[in-house]
Amino acid sequence: MTALTVRRPSREDAGDVLALCRDFDIALLGESEWTLGDLLAEWDELDLARDAWLVFTGDRLGGYAAFENRGQGRLTADGYVHPDLLGRGIGTMLVELTEGRARDEAAAIRDAHGDAVLQNTVLQLDAGAHSLLERLGYREVRQSFRMAIDLADRPSPPDGIPGVLIDRFEETRARELYEVVETAFAQEWGHRRQEWEEWRKRWLSGPWYDQGLWWTASSGDSLVGVIICRERFNDAGWVSRVGVLPDWRGRGIGGALLQTAFRGLYDRGERRIALGVDAANPTGATRVYERVGLRVSYAAAIFEKAMYGQ
């Protein structure tokens, strides 16, 4: 069997990595949402010299993985093996590489955050990845859905909600919007509150920030809901966050925000709109999404492994 070799990627490798990721998805799902823009945007946020790997069998690219520290003890890994090269140890090597990086990071953050876990999300259909992760000590802790809607025509505006105004986000209300997001997501599985400066840097200074695709719901002088979107992520218009304060749920605000966003994204040329959601979301978000026409396009399983004591 040809020996496996590892090196770090550079931007010149982006085309080959994109082809690998797309081939992987197509083999399992029949289609792929990966675009070159998505990959390069991901790489803009990574230190490629520390947090990404390419695995070769001979001269052929067989695997790719990336690692990210999401903060507060949550570490994530994402890996792909070319479907023609399964069963050659590439997946195992990718997991070992990301685990080594995760252990280094866990040691550095132990005092600040206590437990650190490494999460690896794989397609629900990928039985081989499930078996590999379980064999290496991971356990499945959650499932998530990718939901999408295809728009044939410009959506109608949402029905009005008495006492609630849906409007464009104003940057002067950024701190208030942040508080709404953190409160709305406080019950979400795996959510860990970000400090304001960390949140501001990630969301208001990131390359995907687009004020024209953020909307708020307000009652009087107070924000009660928010939706944050972006163009062209995973080959669709993307809903990054939609949240409503607990006391204001059940009034149709989440649906109205989504319908408003659908119209805005349609006007930007997006005909498919998508989002990700925890399959067991405690707020009933999946039901809200289904009511506005979103449907599950695929499911993923989240595996987790503690990094202390490894």
mmCIF file of C-alpha atoms in Angstrom:
data_model
loop_
_atom_site.group_PDB
_atom_site.id
_atom_site.type_symbol
_atom_site.label_atom_id
_atom_site.label_comp_id
_atom_site.label_asym_id
_atom_site.label_seq_id
_atom_site.Cartn_x
_atom_site.Cartn_y
_atom_site.Cartn_z
ATOM 1 C CA MET A 1 0.000 0.000 0.000
ATOM 2 C CA THR A 2 1.283 3.461 -0.889
ATOM 3 C CA ALA A 3 2.547 5.398 2.133
ATOM 4 C CA LEU A 4 0.595 8.418 3.305
ATOM 5 C CA THR A 5 2.249 11.821 3.546
ATOM 6 C CA VAL A 6 1.067 15.035 5.151
ATOM 7 C CA ARG A 7 1.665 18.699 4.460
ATOM 8 C CA ARG A 8 -0.010 22.024 5.124
ATOM 9 C CA PRO A 9 -2.195 23.601 2.438
ATOM 10 C CA SER A 10 -1.529 26.877 0.678
ATOM 11 C CA ARG A 11 -3.979 28.948 -1.326
ATOM 12 C CA GLU A 12 -2.580 27.355 -4.491
ATOM 13 C CA ASP A 13 -4.127 24.072 -3.283
ATOM 14 C CA ALA A 14 -7.645 25.517 -3.065
ATOM 15 C CA GLY A 15 -8.838 24.103 -6.399
ATOM 16 C CA ASP A 16 -7.742 20.560 -5.539
ATOM 17 C CA VAL A 17 -9.211 20.751 -2.033
ATOM 18 C CA LEU A 18 -12.482 22.089 -3.411
ATOM 19 C CA ALA A 19 -12.688 19.194 -5.880
ATOM 20 C CA LEU A 20 -12.062 16.687 -3.068
ATOM 21 C CA CYS A 21 -14.770 18.184 -0.837
ATOM 22 C CA ARG A 22 -17.261 18.304 -3.691
ATOM 23 C CA ASP A 23 -16.537 14.704 -4.723
ATOM 24 C CA PHE A 24 -17.035 13.605 -1.122
ATOM 25 C CA ASP A 25 -20.445 15.311 -0.838
ATOM 26 C CA ILE A 26 -21.646 14.156 -4.249
ATOM 27 C CA ALA A 27 -20.800 10.535 -3.412
ATOM 28 C CA LEU A 28 -23.064 10.684 -0.339
ATOM 29 C CA LEU A 29 -25.693 13.291 -1.187
ATOM 30 C CA GLY A 30 -25.739 13.473 -4.964
ATOM 31 C CA GLU A 31 -24.820 17.168 -4.888
ATOM 32 C CA SER A 32 -22.419 19.546 -3.187
ATOM 33 C CA GLU A 33 -22.821 23.061 -1.850
ATOM 34 C CA TRP A 34 -19.085 23.763 -1.646
ATOM 35 C CA THR A 35 -17.849 26.738 -3.668
ATOM 36 C CA LEU A 36 -14.366 28.168 -4.056
ATOM 37 C CA GLY A 37 -15.526 31.304 -2.277
ATOM 38 C CA ASP A 38 -16.688 29.268 0.736
ATOM 39 C CA LEU A 39 -13.362 27.470 1.000
ATOM 40 C CA LEU A 40 -11.264 30.612 0.678
ATOM 41 C CA ALA A 41 -13.456 32.419 3.212
ATOM 42 C CA GLU A 42 -12.908 29.531 5.636
ATOM 43 C CA TRP A 43 -9.172 29.694 5.026
ATOM 44 C CA ASP A 44 -9.159 33.440 5.654
ATOM 45 C CA GLU A 45 -10.235 32.607 9.218
ATOM 46 C CA LEU A 46 -7.697 29.826 9.730
ATOM 47 C CA ASP A 47 -3.987 29.770 10.366
ATOM 48 C CA LEU A 48 -3.221 27.315 7.581
ATOM 49 C CA ALA A 49 0.239 26.664 8.984
ATOM 50 C CA ARG A 50 -1.258 25.298 12.231
ATOM 51 C CA ASP A 51 -4.905 24.427 11.670
ATOM 52 C CA ALA A 52 -5.228 22.626 8.326
ATOM 53 C CA TRP A 53 -3.741 19.486 6.773
ATOM 54 C CA LEU A 54 -3.572 17.699 3.429
ATOM 55 C CA VAL A 55 -2.982 13.940 3.265
ATOM 56 C CA PHE A 56 -1.599 12.394 0.088
ATOM 57 C CA THR A 57 -1.339 8.842 -1.123
ATOM 58 C CA GLY A 58 1.535 9.021 -3.533
ATOM 59 C CA ASP A 59 0.963 12.210 -5.531
ATOM 60 C CA ARG A 60 -2.816 12.124 -5.143
ATOM 61 C CA LEU A 61 -4.673 14.288 -2.651
ATOM 62 C CA GLY A 62 -6.676 11.899 -0.509
ATOM 63 C CA GLY A 63 -7.815 13.924 2.499
ATOM 64 C CA TYR A 64 -8.253 17.365 3.978
ATOM 65 C CA ALA A 65 -9.009 18.497 7.518
ATOM 66 C CA ALA A 66 -9.292 21.770 9.398
ATOM 67 C CA PHE A 67 -9.366 22.647 13.079
ATOM 68 C CA GLU A 68 -10.893 25.627 14.890
ATOM 69 C CA ASN A 69 -11.006 26.857 18.463
ATOM 70 C CA ARG A 70 -14.535 28.246 18.811
ATOM 71 C CA GLY A 71 -13.799 29.631 22.264
ATOM 72 C CA GLN A 72 -14.697 28.720 25.834
ATOM 73 C CA GLY A 73 -13.470 25.145 25.569
ATOM 74 C CA ARG A 74 -15.249 24.210 22.333
ATOM 75 C CA LEU A 75 -12.888 22.850 19.668
ATOM 76 C CA THR A 76 -14.051 21.632 16.250
ATOM 77 C CA ALA A 77 -12.643 19.495 13.482
ATOM 78 C CA ASP A 78 -13.864 18.977 9.928
ATOM 79 C CA GLY A 79 -12.444 16.324 7.612
ATOM 80 C CA TYR A 80 -12.947 14.881 4.111
ATOM 81 C CA VAL A 81 -11.603 11.757 2.430
ATOM 82 C CA HIS A 82 -11.900 11.237 -1.307
ATOM 83 C CA PRO A 83 -14.558 8.541 -1.911
ATOM 84 C CA ASP A 84 -12.181 6.583 -4.188
ATOM 85 C CA LEU A 85 -9.619 6.313 -1.391
ATOM 86 C CA LEU A 86 -11.632 5.075 1.581
ATOM 87 C CA GLY A 87 -10.227 2.302 3.747
ATOM 88 C CA ARG A 88 -6.589 3.361 3.388
ATOM 89 C CA GLY A 89 -6.138 5.006 6.784
ATOM 90 C CA ILE A 90 -6.593 8.571 5.571
ATOM 91 C CA GLY A 91 -9.564 9.261 7.831
ATOM 92 C CA THR A 92 -7.747 7.875 10.852
ATOM 93 C CA MET A 93 -4.746 10.052 10.109
ATOM 94 C CA LEU A 94 -6.927 13.165 9.791
ATOM 95 C CA VAL A 95 -8.568 12.477 13.154
ATOM 96 C CA GLU A 96 -5.180 11.939 14.804
ATOM 97 C CA LEU A 97 -3.837 15.191 13.341
ATOM 98 C CA THR A 98 -6.792 17.250 14.541
ATOM 99 C CA GLU A 99 -6.711 15.575 17.961
ATOM 100 C CA GLY A 100 -3.045 16.419 18.404
ATOM 101 C CA ARG A 101 -3.782 20.056 17.660
ATOM 102 C CA ALA A 102 -6.807 19.970 19.978
ATOM 103 C CA ARG A 103 -4.774 18.578 22.877
ATOM 104 C CA ASP A 104 -2.280 21.417 22.520
ATOM 105 C CA GLU A 105 -5.088 23.958 22.531
ATOM 106 C CA ALA A 106 -6.864 22.289 25.448
ATOM 107 C CA ALA A 107 -3.743 22.470 27.583
ATOM 108 C CA ALA A 108 -3.448 26.181 26.873
ATOM 109 C CA ILE A 109 -7.058 26.981 27.839
ATOM 110 C CA ARG A 110 -7.507 24.556 30.752
ATOM 111 C CA ASP A 111 -7.209 27.137 33.515
ATOM 112 C CA ALA A 112 -9.607 29.582 31.872
ATOM 113 C CA HIS A 113 -12.405 27.262 30.786
ATOM 114 C CA GLY A 114 -12.077 23.911 32.529
ATOM 115 C CA ASP A 115 -13.335 21.150 30.253
ATOM 116 C CA ALA A 116 -12.447 21.234 26.577
ATOM 117 C CA VAL A 117 -14.077 18.975 24.007
ATOM 118 C CA LEU A 118 -13.349 18.280 20.376
ATOM 119 C CA GLN A 119 -16.422 18.068 18.167
ATOM 120 C CA ASN A 120 -16.458 16.397 14.785
ATOM 121 C CA THR A 121 -19.575 16.726 12.624
ATOM 122 C CA VAL A 122 -20.201 14.117 9.920
ATOM 123 C CA LEU A 123 -23.062 13.410 7.556
ATOM 124 C CA GLN A 124 -25.700 11.105 8.994
ATOM 125 C CA LEU A 125 -25.334 8.922 5.896
ATOM 126 C CA ASP A 126 -21.582 8.472 6.396
ATOM 127 C CA ALA A 127 -21.567 5.125 8.207
ATOM 128 C CA GLY A 128 -17.820 4.761 7.804
ATOM 129 C CA ALA A 129 -17.127 8.034 9.621
ATOM 130 C CA HIS A 130 -19.505 7.037 12.422
ATOM 131 C CA SER A 131 -17.668 3.747 12.929
ATOM 132 C CA LEU A 132 -14.262 5.420 12.818
ATOM 133 C CA LEU A 133 -15.117 8.062 15.388
ATOM 134 C CA GLU A 134 -16.745 5.570 17.741
ATOM 135 C CA ARG A 135 -13.686 3.329 17.507
ATOM 136 C CA LEU A 136 -11.470 6.280 18.401
ATOM 137 C CA GLY A 137 -13.442 7.143 21.524
ATOM 138 C CA TYR A 138 -15.979 9.679 20.287
ATOM 139 C CA ARG A 139 -19.665 9.537 21.134
ATOM 140 C CA GLU A 140 -22.583 10.933 19.192
ATOM 141 C CA VAL A 141 -24.109 13.753 21.235
ATOM 142 C CA ARG A 142 -26.481 15.520 18.854
ATOM 143 C CA GLN A 143 -27.932 15.743 15.374
ATOM 144 C CA SER A 144 -28.384 18.805 13.242
ATOM 145 C CA PHE A 145 -30.393 19.545 10.113
ATOM 146 C CA ARG A 146 -29.566 21.581 7.077
ATOM 147 C CA MET A 147 -32.866 23.069 5.885
ATOM 148 C CA ALA A 148 -33.459 24.896 2.620
ATOM 149 C CA ILE A 149 -36.112 26.524 0.458
ATOM 150 C CA ASP A 150 -36.067 27.160 -3.295
ATOM 151 C CA LEU A 151 -37.798 30.357 -4.371
ATOM 152 C CA ALA A 152 -39.509 30.451 -7.748
ATOM 153 C CA ASP A 153 -40.906 33.965 -7.233
ATOM 154 C CA ARG A 154 -40.313 36.926 -4.971
ATOM 155 C CA PRO A 155 -41.935 36.055 -1.630
ATOM 156 C CA SER A 156 -44.883 38.060 -0.368
ATOM 157 C CA PRO A 157 -44.262 40.342 2.600
ATOM 158 C CA PRO A 158 -45.163 38.872 5.987
ATOM 159 C CA ASP A 159 -48.455 39.685 7.650
ATOM 160 C CA GLY A 160 -48.198 42.464 10.187
ATOM 161 C CA ILE A 161 -47.931 41.587 13.876
ATOM 162 C CA PRO A 162 -49.740 44.009 16.201
ATOM 163 C CA GLY A 163 -47.263 46.066 18.181
ATOM 164 C CA VAL A 164 -44.193 44.675 16.375
ATOM 165 C CA LEU A 165 -42.140 46.431 13.679
ATOM 166 C CA ILE A 166 -39.779 44.550 11.335
ATOM 167 C CA ASP A 167 -37.063 46.872 10.051
ATOM 168 C CA ARG A 168 -33.467 47.057 8.837
ATOM 169 C CA PHE A 169 -30.744 46.744 11.429
ATOM 170 C CA GLU A 170 -29.179 50.011 12.526
ATOM 171 C CA GLU A 171 -25.588 49.831 13.736
ATOM 172 C CA THR A 172 -26.375 52.227 16.581
ATOM 173 C CA ARG A 173 -28.327 49.329 18.104
ATOM 174 C CA ALA A 174 -25.541 46.778 17.787
ATOM 175 C CA ARG A 175 -25.051 46.297 21.531
ATOM 176 C CA GLU A 176 -28.790 45.790 22.034
ATOM 177 C CA LEU A 177 -28.915 43.333 19.144
ATOM 178 C CA TYR A 178 -26.039 41.384 20.699
ATOM 179 C CA GLU A 179 -27.982 41.074 23.966
ATOM 180 C CA VAL A 180 -31.059 39.813 22.103
ATOM 181 C CA VAL A 181 -28.985 37.184 20.290
ATOM 182 C CA GLU A 182 -27.290 35.978 23.459
ATOM 183 C CA THR A 183 -30.592 35.806 25.355
ATOM 184 C CA ALA A 184 -32.463 34.113 22.508
ATOM 185 C CA PHE A 185 -29.754 31.451 22.152
ATOM 186 C CA ALA A 186 -29.118 30.902 25.855
ATOM 187 C CA GLN A 187 -31.117 27.626 25.824
ATOM 188 C CA GLU A 188 -29.476 26.294 22.679
ATOM 189 C CA TRP A 189 -27.417 23.139 23.005
ATOM 190 C CA GLY A 190 -23.715 23.948 23.194
ATOM 191 C CA HIS A 191 -24.233 27.717 23.345
ATOM 192 C CA ARG A 192 -21.655 29.568 25.397
ATOM 193 C CA ARG A 193 -22.074 33.278 25.891
ATOM 194 C CA GLN A 194 -19.549 35.476 24.098
ATOM 195 C CA GLU A 195 -18.327 38.708 25.562
ATOM 196 C CA TRP A 196 -19.400 41.821 23.694
ATOM 197 C CA GLU A 197 -15.987 42.634 22.208
ATOM 198 C CA GLU A 198 -15.477 39.081 20.997
ATOM 199 C CA TRP A 199 -18.964 39.035 19.480
ATOM 200 C CA ARG A 200 -18.532 42.440 17.855
ATOM 201 C CA LYS A 201 -15.246 41.432 16.270
ATOM 202 C CA ARG A 202 -16.647 38.183 14.876
ATOM 203 C CA TRP A 203 -19.994 39.451 13.639
ATOM 204 C CA LEU A 204 -19.567 43.135 12.843
ATOM 205 C CA SER A 205 -15.993 43.055 11.553
ATOM 206 C CA GLY A 206 -15.988 39.714 9.735
ATOM 207 C CA PRO A 207 -15.874 39.459 5.934
ATOM 208 C CA TRP A 208 -19.496 38.257 5.785
ATOM 209 C CA TYR A 209 -20.986 41.270 7.600
ATOM 210 C CA ASP A 210 -23.659 42.867 5.418
ATOM 211 C CA GLN A 211 -25.878 45.398 7.167
ATOM 212 C CA GLY A 212 -28.426 45.176 4.343
ATOM 213 C CA LEU A 213 -29.096 41.525 5.235
ATOM 214 C CA TRP A 214 -29.727 42.039 8.944
ATOM 215 C CA TRP A 215 -33.234 42.791 10.226
ATOM 216 C CA THR A 216 -34.730 43.393 13.655
ATOM 217 C CA ALA A 217 -38.130 43.077 15.270
ATOM 218 C CA SER A 218 -38.971 45.744 17.819
ATOM 219 C CA SER A 219 -41.802 46.634 20.166
ATOM 220 C CA GLY A 220 -41.739 50.262 21.171
ATOM 221 C CA ASP A 221 -38.139 51.128 21.935
ATOM 222 C CA SER A 222 -36.993 47.548 22.569
ATOM 223 C CA LEU A 223 -35.644 44.908 20.219
ATOM 224 C CA VAL A 224 -37.389 41.561 20.620
ATOM 225 C CA GLY A 225 -36.027 39.575 17.666
ATOM 226 C CA VAL A 226 -33.283 39.516 15.053
ATOM 227 C CA ILE A 227 -32.239 37.748 11.865
ATOM 228 C CA ILE A 228 -28.691 37.796 10.465
ATOM 229 C CA CYS A 229 -28.063 36.650 6.889
ATOM 230 C CA ARG A 230 -25.326 36.599 4.284
ATOM 231 C CA GLU A 231 -25.014 35.967 0.558
ATOM 232 C CA ARG A 232 -23.540 32.932 -1.139
ATOM 233 C CA PHE A 233 -22.548 30.579 1.619
ATOM 234 C CA ASN A 234 -22.721 26.863 0.847
ATOM 235 C CA ASP A 235 -24.113 27.757 -2.576
ATOM 236 C CA ALA A 236 -27.170 29.505 -1.089
ATOM 237 C CA GLY A 237 -28.273 32.616 0.679
ATOM 238 C CA TRP A 238 -27.565 31.806 4.313
ATOM 239 C CA VAL A 239 -29.472 32.529 7.516
ATOM 240 C CA SER A 240 -26.740 32.658 10.144
ATOM 241 C CA ARG A 241 -28.914 33.559 13.148
ATOM 242 C CA VAL A 242 -32.622 34.014 13.781
ATOM 243 C CA GLY A 243 -33.782 34.508 17.349
ATOM 244 C CA VAL A 244 -36.691 35.881 19.334
ATOM 245 C CA LEU A 245 -36.704 36.717 23.031
ATOM 246 C CA PRO A 246 -38.443 33.994 25.072
ATOM 247 C CA ASP A 247 -41.336 36.201 26.225
ATOM 248 C CA TRP A 248 -42.115 37.138 22.616
ATOM 249 C CA ARG A 249 -42.201 33.670 21.072
ATOM 250 C CA GLY A 250 -45.388 32.183 19.689
ATOM 251 C CA ARG A 251 -46.538 35.421 18.020
ATOM 252 C CA GLY A 252 -45.201 34.771 14.537
ATOM 253 C CA ILE A 253 -42.145 37.030 14.883
ATOM 254 C CA GLY A 254 -39.629 34.369 13.837
ATOM 255 C CA GLY A 255 -41.653 33.534 10.734
ATOM 256 C CA ALA A 256 -42.028 37.210 9.848
ATOM 257 C CA LEU A 257 -38.272 37.749 10.153
ATOM 258 C CA LEU A 258 -37.620 34.759 7.906
ATOM 259 C CA GLN A 259 -40.105 35.921 5.270
ATOM 260 C CA THR A 260 -38.534 39.376 5.338
ATOM 261 C CA ALA A 261 -35.095 37.832 4.881
ATOM 262 C CA PHE A 262 -36.326 35.636 2.017
ATOM 263 C CA ARG A 263 -37.470 38.765 0.170
ATOM 264 C CA GLY A 264 -34.205 40.560 0.831
ATOM 265 C CA LEU A 265 -32.084 37.629 -0.289
ATOM 266 C CA TYR A 266 -34.267 37.103 -3.367
ATOM 267 C CA ASP A 267 -33.625 40.724 -4.314
ATOM 268 C CA ARG A 268 -29.891 39.977 -4.083
ATOM 269 C CA GLY A 269 -30.302 37.200 -6.624
ATOM 270 C CA GLU A 270 -30.510 34.248 -4.229
ATOM 271 C CA ARG A 271 -33.001 31.574 -5.269
ATOM 272 C CA ARG A 272 -32.063 28.970 -2.666
ATOM 273 C CA ILE A 273 -31.922 29.939 0.996
ATOM 274 C CA ALA A 274 -30.644 27.654 3.741
ATOM 275 C CA LEU A 275 -29.806 27.423 7.426
ATOM 276 C CA GLY A 276 -28.582 24.962 10.004
ATOM 277 C CA VAL A 277 -30.534 23.966 13.106
ATOM 278 C CA ASP A 278 -30.189 21.637 16.061
ATOM 279 C CA ALA A 279 -32.544 18.718 15.396
ATOM 280 C CA ALA A 280 -33.705 18.796 19.036
ATOM 281 C CA ASN A 281 -33.908 22.580 19.295
ATOM 282 C CA PRO A 282 -35.776 23.341 22.555
ATOM 283 C CA THR A 283 -37.491 26.459 21.168
ATOM 284 C CA GLY A 284 -39.404 24.594 18.454
ATOM 285 C CA ALA A 285 -37.419 26.344 15.734
ATOM 286 C CA THR A 286 -37.763 23.512 13.217
ATOM 287 C CA ARG A 287 -41.558 23.879 13.270
ATOM 288 C CA VAL A 288 -41.250 27.609 12.589
ATOM 289 C CA TYR A 289 -38.918 26.903 9.682
ATOM 290 C CA GLU A 290 -41.266 24.308 8.210
ATOM 291 C CA ARG A 291 -44.189 26.741 8.366
ATOM 292 C CA VAL A 292 -42.350 29.195 6.098
ATOM 293 C CA GLY A 293 -41.440 26.469 3.610
ATOM 294 C CA LEU A 294 -37.979 25.291 4.694
ATOM 295 C CA ARG A 295 -37.393 21.559 4.391
ATOM 296 C CA VAL A 296 -34.647 19.239 5.641
ATOM 297 C CA SER A 297 -32.106 18.599 2.879
ATOM 298 C CA TYR A 298 -29.741 16.489 4.973
ATOM 299 C CA ALA A 299 -28.893 15.537 8.549
ATOM 300 C CA ALA A 300 -25.542 15.510 10.297
ATOM 301 C CA ALA A 301 -24.331 13.851 13.486
ATOM 302 C CA ILE A 302 -22.137 15.657 16.004
ATOM 303 C CA PHE A 303 -19.534 13.498 17.731
ATOM 304 C CA GLU A 304 -17.619 14.681 20.767
ATOM 305 C CA LYS A 305 -14.539 13.645 22.716
ATOM 306 C CA ALA A 306 -13.085 15.142 25.891
ATOM 307 C CA MET A 307 -9.545 16.400 25.404
ATOM 308 C CA TYR A 308 -8.366 16.274 29.007
ATOM 309 C CA GLY A 309 -6.682 13.115 30.118
ATOM 310 C CA GLN A 310 -5.901 12.187 26.515
#
